Coordinates of N, CA and C in Angstrom, one line a residue:
X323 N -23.7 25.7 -31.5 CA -24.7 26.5 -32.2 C -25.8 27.0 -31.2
X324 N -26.0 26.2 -30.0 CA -27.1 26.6 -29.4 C -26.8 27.7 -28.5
X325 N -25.4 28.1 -28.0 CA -25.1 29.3 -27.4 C -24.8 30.8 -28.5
X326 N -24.6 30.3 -29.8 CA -24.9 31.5 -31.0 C -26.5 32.1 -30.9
X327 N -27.0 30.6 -30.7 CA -28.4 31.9 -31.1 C -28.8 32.4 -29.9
X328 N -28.8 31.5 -28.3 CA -28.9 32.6 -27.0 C -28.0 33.5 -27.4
X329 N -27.1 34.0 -27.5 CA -26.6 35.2 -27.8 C -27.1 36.0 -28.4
X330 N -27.7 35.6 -29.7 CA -28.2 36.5 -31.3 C -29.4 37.2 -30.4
X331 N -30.2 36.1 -29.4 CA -31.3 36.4 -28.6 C -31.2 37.5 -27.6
X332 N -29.7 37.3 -26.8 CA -29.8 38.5 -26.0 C -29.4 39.6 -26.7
X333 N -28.5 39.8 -28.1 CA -28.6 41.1 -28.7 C -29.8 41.4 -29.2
X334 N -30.9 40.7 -29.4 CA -31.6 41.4 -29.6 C -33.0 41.7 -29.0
X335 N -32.3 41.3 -27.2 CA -33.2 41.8 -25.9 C -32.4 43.1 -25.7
X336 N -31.3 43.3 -25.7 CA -30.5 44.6 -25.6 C -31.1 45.7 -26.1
X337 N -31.1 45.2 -27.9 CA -32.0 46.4 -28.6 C -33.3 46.8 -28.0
X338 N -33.8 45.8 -27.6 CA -35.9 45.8 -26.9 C -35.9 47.1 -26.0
X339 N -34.2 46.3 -24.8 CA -34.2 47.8 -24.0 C -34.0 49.3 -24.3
X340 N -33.1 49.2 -25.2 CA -32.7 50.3 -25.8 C -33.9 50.7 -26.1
X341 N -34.7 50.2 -27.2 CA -36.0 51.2 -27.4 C -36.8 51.5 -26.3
X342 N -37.4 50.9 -25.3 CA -38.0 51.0 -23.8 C -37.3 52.4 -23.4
X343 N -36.1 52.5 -23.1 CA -35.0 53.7 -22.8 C -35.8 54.8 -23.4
X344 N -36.0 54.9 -25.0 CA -35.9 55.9 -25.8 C -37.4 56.5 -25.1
X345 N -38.1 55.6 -24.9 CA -39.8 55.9 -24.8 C -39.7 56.4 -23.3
X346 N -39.1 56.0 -22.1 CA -39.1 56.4 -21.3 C -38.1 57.7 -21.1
X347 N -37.1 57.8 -21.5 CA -36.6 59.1 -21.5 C -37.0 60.5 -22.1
X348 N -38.2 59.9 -23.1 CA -38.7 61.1 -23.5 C -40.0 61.3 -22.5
X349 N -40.2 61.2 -21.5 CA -41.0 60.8 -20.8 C -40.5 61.5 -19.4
X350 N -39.4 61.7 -19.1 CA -39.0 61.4 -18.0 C -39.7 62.8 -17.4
X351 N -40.2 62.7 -16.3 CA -40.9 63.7 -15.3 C -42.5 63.0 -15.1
X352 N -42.6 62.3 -15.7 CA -44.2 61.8 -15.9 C -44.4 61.0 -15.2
X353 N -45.6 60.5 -14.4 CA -45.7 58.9 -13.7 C -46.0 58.1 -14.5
X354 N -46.8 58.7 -15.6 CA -47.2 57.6 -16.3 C -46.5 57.5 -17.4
X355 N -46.1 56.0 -18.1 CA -45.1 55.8 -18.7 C -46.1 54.8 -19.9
X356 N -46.4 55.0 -21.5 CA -46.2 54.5 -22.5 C -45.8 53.8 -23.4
X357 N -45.9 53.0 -24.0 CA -45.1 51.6 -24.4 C -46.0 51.3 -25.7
X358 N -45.5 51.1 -27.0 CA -46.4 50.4 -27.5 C -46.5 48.8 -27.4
X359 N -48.0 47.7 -27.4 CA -48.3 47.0 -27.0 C -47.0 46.1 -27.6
X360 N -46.5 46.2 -28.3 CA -45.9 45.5 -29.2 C -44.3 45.1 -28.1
X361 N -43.8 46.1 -27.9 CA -42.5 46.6 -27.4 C -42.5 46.0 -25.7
X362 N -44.2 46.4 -25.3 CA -44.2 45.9 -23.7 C -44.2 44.6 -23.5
X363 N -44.9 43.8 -24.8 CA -45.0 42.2 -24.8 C -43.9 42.0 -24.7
X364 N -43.1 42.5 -25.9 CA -41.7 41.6 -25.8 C -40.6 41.9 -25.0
X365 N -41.3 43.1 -24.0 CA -40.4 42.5 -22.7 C -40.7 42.0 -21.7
X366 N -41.7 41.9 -21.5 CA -42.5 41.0 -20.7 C -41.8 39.5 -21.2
X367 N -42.1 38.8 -22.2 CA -41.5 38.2 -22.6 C -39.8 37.6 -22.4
X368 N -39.0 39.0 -22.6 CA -37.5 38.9 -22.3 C -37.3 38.8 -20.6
X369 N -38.7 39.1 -19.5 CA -38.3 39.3 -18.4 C -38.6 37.8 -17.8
X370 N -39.4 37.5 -18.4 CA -40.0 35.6 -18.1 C -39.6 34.7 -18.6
X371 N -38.7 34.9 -19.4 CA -37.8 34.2 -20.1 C -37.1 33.2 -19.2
X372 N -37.1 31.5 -19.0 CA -36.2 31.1 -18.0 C -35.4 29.9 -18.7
X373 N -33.9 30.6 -18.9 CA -32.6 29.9 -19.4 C -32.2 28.8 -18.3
X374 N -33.0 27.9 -18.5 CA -31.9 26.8 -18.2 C -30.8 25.8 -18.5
X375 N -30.2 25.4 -17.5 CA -28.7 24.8 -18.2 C -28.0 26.0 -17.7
X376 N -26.7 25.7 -18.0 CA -25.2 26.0 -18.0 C -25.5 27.6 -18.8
X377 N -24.9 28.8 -18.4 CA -25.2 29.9 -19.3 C -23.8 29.5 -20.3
X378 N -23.0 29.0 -19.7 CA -21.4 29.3 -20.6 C -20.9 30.4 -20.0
X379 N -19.5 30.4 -21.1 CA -18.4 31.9 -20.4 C -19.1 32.6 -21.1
X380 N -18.3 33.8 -21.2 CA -19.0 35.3 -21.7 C -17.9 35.4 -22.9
X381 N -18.2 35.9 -24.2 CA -17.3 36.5 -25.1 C -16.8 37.5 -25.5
X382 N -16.3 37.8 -26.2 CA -15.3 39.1 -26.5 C -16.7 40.4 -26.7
X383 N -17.1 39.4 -27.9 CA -18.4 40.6 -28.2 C -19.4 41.1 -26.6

């Protein structure tokens, strides 16, 4: 169970990026870059994140 929800967790750090992408590509030529507070916390969050233990193998999905 406890490798289901790290997983559920990185799908839905994947999506975090995905939106970061969208905000920065509409962006792209600018230095300065945009984020709502919301979206930069939680990756701030996803980047400090420290998984310890064993990660496991990788799966199909």
């Amino acid at each position: 169970m406890v490798d289901e929800e790290r997983y559920a967790r990185y799908r839905e750090d994947s999506k975090l990026l995905a939106v970061i992408g969208k905000h920065v590509d509409a962006q792209v030529g600018r230095v300065t870059v945009r984020l709502p507070r919301v979206v930069a916390e939680a990756a701030v969050d996803a980047w400090e994140r420290d998984e310890s233990g064993d990660v496991g193998g990788e799966l199909k999905e």
